[in-house]
PDB file of C-alpha atoms and ligand atoms in Angstrom:
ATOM      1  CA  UNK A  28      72.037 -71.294 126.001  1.00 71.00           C
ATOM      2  CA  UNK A  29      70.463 -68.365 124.454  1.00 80.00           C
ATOM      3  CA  UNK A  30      70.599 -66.414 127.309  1.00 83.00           C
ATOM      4  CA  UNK A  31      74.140 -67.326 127.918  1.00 84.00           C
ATOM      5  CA  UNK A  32      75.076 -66.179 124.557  1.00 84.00           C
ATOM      6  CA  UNK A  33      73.357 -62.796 124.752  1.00 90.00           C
ATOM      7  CA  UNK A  34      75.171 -62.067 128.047  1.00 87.00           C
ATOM      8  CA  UNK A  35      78.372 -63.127 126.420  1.00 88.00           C
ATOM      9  CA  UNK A  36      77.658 -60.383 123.505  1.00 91.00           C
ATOM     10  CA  UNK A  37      76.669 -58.027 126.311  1.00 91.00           C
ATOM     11  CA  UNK A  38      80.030 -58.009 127.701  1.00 89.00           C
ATOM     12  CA  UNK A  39      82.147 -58.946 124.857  1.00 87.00           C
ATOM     13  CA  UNK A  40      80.388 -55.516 122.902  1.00 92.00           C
ATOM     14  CA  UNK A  41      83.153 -53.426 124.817  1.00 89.00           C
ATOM     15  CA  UNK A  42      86.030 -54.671 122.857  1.00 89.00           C
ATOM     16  CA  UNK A  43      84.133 -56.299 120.039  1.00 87.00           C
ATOM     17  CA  UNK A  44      85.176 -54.029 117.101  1.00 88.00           C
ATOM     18  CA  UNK A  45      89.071 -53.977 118.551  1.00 84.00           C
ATOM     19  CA  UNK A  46      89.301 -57.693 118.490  1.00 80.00           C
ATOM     20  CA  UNK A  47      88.448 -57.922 114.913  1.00 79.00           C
ATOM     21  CA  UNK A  48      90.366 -55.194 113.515  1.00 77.00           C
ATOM     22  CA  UNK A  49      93.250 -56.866 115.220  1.00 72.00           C
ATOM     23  CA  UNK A  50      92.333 -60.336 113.649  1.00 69.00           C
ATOM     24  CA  UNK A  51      91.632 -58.969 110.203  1.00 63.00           C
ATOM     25  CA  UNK A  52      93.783 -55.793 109.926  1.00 57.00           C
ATOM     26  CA  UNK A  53      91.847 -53.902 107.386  1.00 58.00           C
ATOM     27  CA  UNK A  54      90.460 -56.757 105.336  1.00 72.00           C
ATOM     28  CA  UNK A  55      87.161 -56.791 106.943  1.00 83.00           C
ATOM     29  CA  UNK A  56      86.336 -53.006 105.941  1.00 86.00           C
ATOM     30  CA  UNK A  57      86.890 -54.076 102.308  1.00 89.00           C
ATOM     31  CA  UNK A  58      84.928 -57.691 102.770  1.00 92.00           C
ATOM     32  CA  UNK A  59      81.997 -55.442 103.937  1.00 94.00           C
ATOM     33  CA  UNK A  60      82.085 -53.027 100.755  1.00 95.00           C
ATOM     34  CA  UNK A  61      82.494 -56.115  98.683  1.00 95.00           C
ATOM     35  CA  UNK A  62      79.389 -57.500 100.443  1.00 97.00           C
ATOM     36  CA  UNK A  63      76.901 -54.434 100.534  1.00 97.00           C
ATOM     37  CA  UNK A  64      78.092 -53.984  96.676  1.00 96.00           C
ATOM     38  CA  UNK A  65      76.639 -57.681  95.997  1.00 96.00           C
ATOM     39  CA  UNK A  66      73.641 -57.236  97.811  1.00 96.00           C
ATOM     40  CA  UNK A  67      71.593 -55.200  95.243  1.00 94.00           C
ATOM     41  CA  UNK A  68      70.798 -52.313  97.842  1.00 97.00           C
ATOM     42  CA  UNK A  69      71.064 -48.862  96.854  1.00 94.00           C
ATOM     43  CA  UNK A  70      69.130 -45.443  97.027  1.00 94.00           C
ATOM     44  CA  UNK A  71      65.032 -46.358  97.537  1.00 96.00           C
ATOM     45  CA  UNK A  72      65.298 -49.435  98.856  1.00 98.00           C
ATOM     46  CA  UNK A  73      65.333 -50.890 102.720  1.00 98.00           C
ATOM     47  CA  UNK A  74      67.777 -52.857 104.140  1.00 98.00           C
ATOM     48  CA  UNK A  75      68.015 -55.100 107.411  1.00 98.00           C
ATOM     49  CA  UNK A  76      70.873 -56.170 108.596  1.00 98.00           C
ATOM     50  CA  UNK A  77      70.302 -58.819 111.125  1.00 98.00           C
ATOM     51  CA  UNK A  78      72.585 -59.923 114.285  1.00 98.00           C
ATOM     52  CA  UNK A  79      74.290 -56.858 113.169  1.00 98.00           C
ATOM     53  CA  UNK A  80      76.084 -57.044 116.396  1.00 97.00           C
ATOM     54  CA  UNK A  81      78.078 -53.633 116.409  1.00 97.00           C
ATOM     55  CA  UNK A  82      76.857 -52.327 113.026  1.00 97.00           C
ATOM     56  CA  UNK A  83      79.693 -52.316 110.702  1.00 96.00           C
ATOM     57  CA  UNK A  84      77.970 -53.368 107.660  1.00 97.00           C
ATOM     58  CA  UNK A  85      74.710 -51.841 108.463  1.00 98.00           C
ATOM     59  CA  UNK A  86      76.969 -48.992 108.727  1.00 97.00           C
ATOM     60  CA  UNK A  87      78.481 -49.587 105.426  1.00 96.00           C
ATOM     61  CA  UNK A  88      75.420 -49.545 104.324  1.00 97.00           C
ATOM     62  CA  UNK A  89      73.613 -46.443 104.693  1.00 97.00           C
ATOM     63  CA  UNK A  90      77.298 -44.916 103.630  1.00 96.00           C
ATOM     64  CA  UNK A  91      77.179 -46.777 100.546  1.00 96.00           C
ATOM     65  CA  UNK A  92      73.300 -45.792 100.001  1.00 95.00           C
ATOM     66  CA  UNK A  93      74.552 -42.255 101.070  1.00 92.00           C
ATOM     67  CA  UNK A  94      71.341 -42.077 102.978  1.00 87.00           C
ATOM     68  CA  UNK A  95      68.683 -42.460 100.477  1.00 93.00           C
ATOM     69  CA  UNK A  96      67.882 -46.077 101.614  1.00 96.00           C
ATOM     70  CA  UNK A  97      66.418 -47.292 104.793  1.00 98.00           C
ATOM     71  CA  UNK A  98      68.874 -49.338 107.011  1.00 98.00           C
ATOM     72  CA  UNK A  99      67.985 -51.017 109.968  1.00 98.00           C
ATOM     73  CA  UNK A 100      69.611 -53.037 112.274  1.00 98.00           C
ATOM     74  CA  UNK A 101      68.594 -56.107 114.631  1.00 98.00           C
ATOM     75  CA  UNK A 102      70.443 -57.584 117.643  1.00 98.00           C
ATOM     76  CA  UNK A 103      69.517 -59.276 120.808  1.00 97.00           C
ATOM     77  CA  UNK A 104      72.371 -57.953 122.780  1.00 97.00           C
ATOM     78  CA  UNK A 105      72.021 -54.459 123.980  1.00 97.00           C
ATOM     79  CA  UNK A 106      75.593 -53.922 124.968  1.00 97.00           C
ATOM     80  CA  UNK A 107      76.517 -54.504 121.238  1.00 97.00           C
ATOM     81  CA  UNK A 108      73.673 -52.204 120.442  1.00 98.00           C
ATOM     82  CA  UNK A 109      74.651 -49.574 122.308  1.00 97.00           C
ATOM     83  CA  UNK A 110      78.031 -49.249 120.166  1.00 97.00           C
ATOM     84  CA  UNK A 111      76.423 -49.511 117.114  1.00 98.00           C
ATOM     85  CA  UNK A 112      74.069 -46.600 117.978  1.00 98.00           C
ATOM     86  CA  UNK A 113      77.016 -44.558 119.306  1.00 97.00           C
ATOM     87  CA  UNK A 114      79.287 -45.119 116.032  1.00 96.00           C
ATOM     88  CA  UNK A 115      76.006 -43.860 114.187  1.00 96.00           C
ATOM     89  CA  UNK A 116      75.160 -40.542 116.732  1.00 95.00           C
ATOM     90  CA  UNK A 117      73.922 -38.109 114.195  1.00 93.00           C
ATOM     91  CA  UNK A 118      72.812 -39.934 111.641  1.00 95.00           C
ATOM     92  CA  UNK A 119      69.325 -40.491 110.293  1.00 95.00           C
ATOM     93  CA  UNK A 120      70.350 -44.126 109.607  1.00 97.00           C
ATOM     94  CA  UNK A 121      71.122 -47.276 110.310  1.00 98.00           C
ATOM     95  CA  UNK A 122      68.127 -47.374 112.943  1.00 98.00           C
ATOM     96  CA  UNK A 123      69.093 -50.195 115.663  1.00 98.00           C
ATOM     97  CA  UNK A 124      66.196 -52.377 117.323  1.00 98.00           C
ATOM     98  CA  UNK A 125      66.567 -54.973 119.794  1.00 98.00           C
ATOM     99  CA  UNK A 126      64.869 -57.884 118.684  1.00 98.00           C
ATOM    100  CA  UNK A 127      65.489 -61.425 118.506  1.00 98.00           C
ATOM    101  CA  UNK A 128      65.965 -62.979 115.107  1.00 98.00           C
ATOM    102  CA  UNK A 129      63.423 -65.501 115.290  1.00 98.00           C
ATOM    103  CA  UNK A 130      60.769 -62.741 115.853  1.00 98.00           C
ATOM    104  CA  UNK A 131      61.590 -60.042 113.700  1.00 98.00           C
ATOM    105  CA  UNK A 132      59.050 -56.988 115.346  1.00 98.00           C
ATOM    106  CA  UNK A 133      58.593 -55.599 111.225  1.00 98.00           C
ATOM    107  CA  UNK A 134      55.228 -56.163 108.970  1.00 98.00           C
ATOM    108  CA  UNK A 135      55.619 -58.972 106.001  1.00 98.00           C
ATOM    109  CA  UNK A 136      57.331 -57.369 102.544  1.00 98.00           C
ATOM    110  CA  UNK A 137      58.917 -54.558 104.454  1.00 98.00           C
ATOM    111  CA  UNK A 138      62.466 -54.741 103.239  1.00 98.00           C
ATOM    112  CA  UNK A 139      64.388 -55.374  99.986  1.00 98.00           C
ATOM    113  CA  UNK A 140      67.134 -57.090 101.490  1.00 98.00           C
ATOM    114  CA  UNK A 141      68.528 -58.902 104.209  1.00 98.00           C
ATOM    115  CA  UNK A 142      72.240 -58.753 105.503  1.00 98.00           C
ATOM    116  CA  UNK A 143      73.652 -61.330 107.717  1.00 98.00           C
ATOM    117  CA  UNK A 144      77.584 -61.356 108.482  1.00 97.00           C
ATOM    118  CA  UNK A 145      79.666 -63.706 110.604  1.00 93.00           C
ATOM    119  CA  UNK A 146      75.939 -64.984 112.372  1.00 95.00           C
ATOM    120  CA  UNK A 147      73.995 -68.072 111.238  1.00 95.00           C
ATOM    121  CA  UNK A 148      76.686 -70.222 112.320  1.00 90.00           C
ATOM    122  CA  UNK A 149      76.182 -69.103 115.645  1.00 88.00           C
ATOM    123  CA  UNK A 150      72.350 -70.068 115.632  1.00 92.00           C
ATOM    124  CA  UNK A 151      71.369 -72.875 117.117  1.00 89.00           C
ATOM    125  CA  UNK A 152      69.348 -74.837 113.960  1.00 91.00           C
ATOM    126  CA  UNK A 153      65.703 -74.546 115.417  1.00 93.00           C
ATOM    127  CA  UNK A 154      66.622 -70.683 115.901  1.00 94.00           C
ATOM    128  CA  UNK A 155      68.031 -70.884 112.315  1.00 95.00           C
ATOM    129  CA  UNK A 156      65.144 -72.497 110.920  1.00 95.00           C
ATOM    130  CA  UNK A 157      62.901 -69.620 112.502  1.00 97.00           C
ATOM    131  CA  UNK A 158      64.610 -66.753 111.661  1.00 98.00           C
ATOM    132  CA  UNK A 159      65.117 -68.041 107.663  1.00 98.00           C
ATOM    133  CA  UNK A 160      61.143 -68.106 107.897  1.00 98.00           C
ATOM    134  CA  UNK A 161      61.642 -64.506 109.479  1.00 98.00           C
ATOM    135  CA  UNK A 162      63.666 -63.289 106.857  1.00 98.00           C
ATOM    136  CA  UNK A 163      61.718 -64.389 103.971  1.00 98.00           C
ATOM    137  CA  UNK A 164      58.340 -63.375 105.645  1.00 98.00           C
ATOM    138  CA  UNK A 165      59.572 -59.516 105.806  1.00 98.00           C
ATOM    139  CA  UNK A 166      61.179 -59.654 102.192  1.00 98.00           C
ATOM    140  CA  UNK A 167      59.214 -57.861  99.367  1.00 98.00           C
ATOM    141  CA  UNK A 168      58.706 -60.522  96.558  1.00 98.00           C
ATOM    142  CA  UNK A 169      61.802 -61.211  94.780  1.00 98.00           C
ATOM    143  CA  UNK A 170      63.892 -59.710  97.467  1.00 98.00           C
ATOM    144  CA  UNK A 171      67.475 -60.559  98.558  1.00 98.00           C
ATOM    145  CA  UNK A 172      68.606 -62.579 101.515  1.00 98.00           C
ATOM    146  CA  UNK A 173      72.757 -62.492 101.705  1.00 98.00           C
ATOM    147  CA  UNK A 174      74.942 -63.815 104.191  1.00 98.00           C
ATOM    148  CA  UNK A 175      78.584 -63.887 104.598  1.00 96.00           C
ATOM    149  CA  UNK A 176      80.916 -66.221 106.639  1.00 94.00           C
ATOM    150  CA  UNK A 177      84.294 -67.508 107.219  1.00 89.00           C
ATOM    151  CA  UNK A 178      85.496 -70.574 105.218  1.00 90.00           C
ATOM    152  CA  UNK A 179      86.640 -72.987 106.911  1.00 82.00           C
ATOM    153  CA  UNK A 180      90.590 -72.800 107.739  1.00 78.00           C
ATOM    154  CA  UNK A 181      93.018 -74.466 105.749  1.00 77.00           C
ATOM    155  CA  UNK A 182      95.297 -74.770 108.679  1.00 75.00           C
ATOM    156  CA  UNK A 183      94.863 -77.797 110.389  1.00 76.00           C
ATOM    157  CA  UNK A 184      95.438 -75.804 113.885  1.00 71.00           C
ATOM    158  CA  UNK A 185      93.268 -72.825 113.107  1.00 74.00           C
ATOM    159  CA  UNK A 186      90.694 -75.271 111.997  1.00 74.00           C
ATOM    160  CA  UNK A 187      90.660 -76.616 115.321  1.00 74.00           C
ATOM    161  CA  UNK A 188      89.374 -73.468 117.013  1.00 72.00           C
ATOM    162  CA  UNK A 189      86.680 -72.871 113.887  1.00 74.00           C
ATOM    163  CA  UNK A 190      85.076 -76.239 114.834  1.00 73.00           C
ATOM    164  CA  UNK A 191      85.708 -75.279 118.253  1.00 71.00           C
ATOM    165  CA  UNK A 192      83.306 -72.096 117.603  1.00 69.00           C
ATOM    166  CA  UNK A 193      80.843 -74.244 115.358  1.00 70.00           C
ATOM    167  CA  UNK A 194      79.871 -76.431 118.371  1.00 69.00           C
ATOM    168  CA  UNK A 195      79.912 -74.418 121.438  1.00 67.00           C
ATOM    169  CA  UNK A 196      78.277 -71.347 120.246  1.00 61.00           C
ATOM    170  CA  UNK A 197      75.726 -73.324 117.602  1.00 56.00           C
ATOM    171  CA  UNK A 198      75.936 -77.314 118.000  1.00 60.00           C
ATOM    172  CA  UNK A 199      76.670 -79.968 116.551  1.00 62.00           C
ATOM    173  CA  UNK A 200      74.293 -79.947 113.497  1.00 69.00           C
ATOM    174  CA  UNK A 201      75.819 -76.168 112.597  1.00 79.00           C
ATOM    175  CA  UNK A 202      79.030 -78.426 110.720  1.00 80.00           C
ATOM    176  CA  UNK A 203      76.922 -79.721 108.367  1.00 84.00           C
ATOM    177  CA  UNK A 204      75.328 -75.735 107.558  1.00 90.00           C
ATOM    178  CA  UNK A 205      78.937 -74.518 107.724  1.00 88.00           C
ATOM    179  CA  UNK A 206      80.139 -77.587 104.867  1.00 88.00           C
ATOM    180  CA  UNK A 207      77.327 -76.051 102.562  1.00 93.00           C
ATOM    181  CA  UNK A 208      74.685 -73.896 103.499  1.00 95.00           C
ATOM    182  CA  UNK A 209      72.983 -74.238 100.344  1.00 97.00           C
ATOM    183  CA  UNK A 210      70.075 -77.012 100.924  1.00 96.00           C
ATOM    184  CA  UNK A 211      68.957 -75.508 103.882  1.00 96.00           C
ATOM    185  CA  UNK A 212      69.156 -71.713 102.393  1.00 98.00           C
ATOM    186  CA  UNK A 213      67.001 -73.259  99.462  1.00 98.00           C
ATOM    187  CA  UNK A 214      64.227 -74.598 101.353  1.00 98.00           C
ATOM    188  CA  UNK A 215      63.370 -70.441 102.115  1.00 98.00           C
ATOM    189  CA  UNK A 216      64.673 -69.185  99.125  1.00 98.00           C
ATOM    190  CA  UNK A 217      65.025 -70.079  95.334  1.00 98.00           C
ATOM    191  CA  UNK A 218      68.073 -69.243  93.033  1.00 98.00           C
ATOM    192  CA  UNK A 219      70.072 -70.249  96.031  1.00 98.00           C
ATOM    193  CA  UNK A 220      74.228 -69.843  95.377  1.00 97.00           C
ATOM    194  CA  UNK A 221      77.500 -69.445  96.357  1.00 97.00           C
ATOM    195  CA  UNK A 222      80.406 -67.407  95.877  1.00 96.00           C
ATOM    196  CA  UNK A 223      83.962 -67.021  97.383  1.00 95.00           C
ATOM    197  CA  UNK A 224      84.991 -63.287  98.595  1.00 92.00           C
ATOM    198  CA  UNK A 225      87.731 -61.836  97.584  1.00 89.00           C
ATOM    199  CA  UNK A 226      90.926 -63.472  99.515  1.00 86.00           C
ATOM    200  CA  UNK A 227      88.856 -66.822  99.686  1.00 87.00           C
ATOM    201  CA  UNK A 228      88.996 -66.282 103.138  1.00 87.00           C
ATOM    202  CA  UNK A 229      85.103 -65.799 102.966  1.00 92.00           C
ATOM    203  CA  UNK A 230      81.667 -67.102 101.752  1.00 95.00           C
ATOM    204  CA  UNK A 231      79.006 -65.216 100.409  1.00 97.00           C
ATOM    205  CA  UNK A 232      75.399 -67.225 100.011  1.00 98.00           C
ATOM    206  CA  UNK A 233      72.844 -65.499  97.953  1.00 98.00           C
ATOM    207  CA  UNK A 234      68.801 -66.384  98.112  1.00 98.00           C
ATOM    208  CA  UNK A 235      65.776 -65.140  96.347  1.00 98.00           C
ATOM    209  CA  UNK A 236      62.264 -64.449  98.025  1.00 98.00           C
ATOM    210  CA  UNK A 237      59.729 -66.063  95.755  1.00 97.00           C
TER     211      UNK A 237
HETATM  212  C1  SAM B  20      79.840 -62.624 115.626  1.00 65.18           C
HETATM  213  S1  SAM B  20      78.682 -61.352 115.926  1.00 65.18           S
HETATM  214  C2  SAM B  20      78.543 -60.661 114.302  1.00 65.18           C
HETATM  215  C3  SAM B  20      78.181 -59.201 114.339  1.00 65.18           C
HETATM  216  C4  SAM B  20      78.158 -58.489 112.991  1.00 65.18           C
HETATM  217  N1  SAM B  20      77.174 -59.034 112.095  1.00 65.18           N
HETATM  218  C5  SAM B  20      79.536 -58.492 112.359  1.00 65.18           C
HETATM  219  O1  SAM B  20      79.694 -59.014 111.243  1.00 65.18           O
HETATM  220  O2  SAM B  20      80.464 -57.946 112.974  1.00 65.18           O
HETATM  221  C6  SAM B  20      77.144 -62.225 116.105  1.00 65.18           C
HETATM  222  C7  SAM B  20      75.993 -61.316 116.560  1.00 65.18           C
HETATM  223  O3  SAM B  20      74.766 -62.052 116.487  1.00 65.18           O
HETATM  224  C8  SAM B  20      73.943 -61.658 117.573  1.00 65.18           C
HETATM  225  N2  SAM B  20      72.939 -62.720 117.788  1.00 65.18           N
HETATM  226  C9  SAM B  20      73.180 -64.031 118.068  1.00 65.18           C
HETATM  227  N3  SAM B  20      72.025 -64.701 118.184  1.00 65.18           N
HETATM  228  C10 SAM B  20      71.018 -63.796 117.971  1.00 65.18           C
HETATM  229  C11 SAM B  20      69.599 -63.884 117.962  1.00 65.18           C
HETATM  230  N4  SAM B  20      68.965 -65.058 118.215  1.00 65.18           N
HETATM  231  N5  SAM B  20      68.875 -62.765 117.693  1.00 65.18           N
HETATM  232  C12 SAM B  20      69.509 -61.578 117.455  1.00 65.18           C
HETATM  233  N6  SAM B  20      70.862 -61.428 117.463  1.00 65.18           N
HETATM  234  C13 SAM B  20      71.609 -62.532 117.719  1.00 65.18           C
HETATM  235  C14 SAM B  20      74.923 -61.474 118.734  1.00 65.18           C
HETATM  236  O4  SAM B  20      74.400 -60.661 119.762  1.00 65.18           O
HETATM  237  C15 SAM B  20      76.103 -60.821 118.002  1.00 65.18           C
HETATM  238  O5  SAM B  20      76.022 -59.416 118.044  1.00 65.18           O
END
């Protein structure tokens, strides 16, 4: 299943960042300021932005930081990779590593903050499970773990295809995550909450490394 979906990314990478500016017109820019802005990073600190897929927020990123803060990016698909890293030719950051998310190739403490957008649904919940112990394992104490995802539709019709995307690229158990993330985000992290984006359209979960 993993293999499938990592062969789906490879060839979906090609038209990746057309398909959502056509689905979001220019919301999604602004959701990702909104995000990075929430995320305490800034100049000094390290960032990781995991499944970062093509790189837009990672990208946000080091422009919000200006490049005085480390950003790094994780994916498992090279062809989505290989965008990312040519929408970033000539600059010192993001940096983009393949990796997995459930083994994260970066010491313990390394980073201040970890980025996840439009992802953790997709994870199977074993693969979840791992790479929440990932994420806290290479957060500095007191460090940030933030994710953002859709809400769920309030169209009966468009809700259809949301579950639709809940169980074939997750499973099943990814519903109950997608309800409320919360309990599972707190056994990782403490001070575990929510808040709605701008819009409403989105979710934004917040933890803190003990
Ligand atoms: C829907 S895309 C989101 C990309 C990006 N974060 C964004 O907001 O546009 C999901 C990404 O997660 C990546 N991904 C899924 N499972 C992964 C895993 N186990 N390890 C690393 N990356 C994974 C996929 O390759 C894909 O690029």
């Amino acid at each position: 299943m993993k293999r499938f979906r990592r062969y789906y990314y490879d060839l979906f990478s090609t038209v990746y960042d057309r398909v959502i500016a056509l689905h979001s017109k220019d919301k999604s820019a602004r959701l990702r300021r909104f995000f990075i802005e929430k995320s305490t990073f800034g100049p000094g600190l390290k960032l990781l932005d995991v499944c970062t897929g093509t790189g837009a927020v990672a990208l946000e990123a080091a422009r919000y930081s200006k490049g005085a803060g480390v950003v790094v990016g994780v994916d498992f698909s090279m062809g989505m990779l290989r965008v990312a890293r040519r929408k970033s030719m000539g600059q010192l950051f993001p940096i983009f590593v393949l990796s997995d998310v459930t083994a994260l190739p970066f010491r313990e403490e390394s980073f201040n903050v970890v980025t996840c957008s439009h992802a953790m649904y997709e994870l199977d919940p074993e693969t979840r499970r791992k790479a929440l112990s990932e994420f806290r394992r290479v957060l500095v104490r007191g460090g940030r773990f933030i994710m953002m995802e859709h809400t769920a539709p309030s169209s009966p019709f468009v809700r259809f295809f949301y579950n639709i995307r809940l169980m074939t690229m997750g499973s099943s158990g990814n519903r109950a995550f997608a309800r409320d993330e919360r309990p599972e985000i707190a056994r990782f992290f403490k001070d575990v909450r929510l808040e709605l984006a701008p819009g409403g359209r989105s979710k934004i979960v917040y933890g803190k490394r003990a």
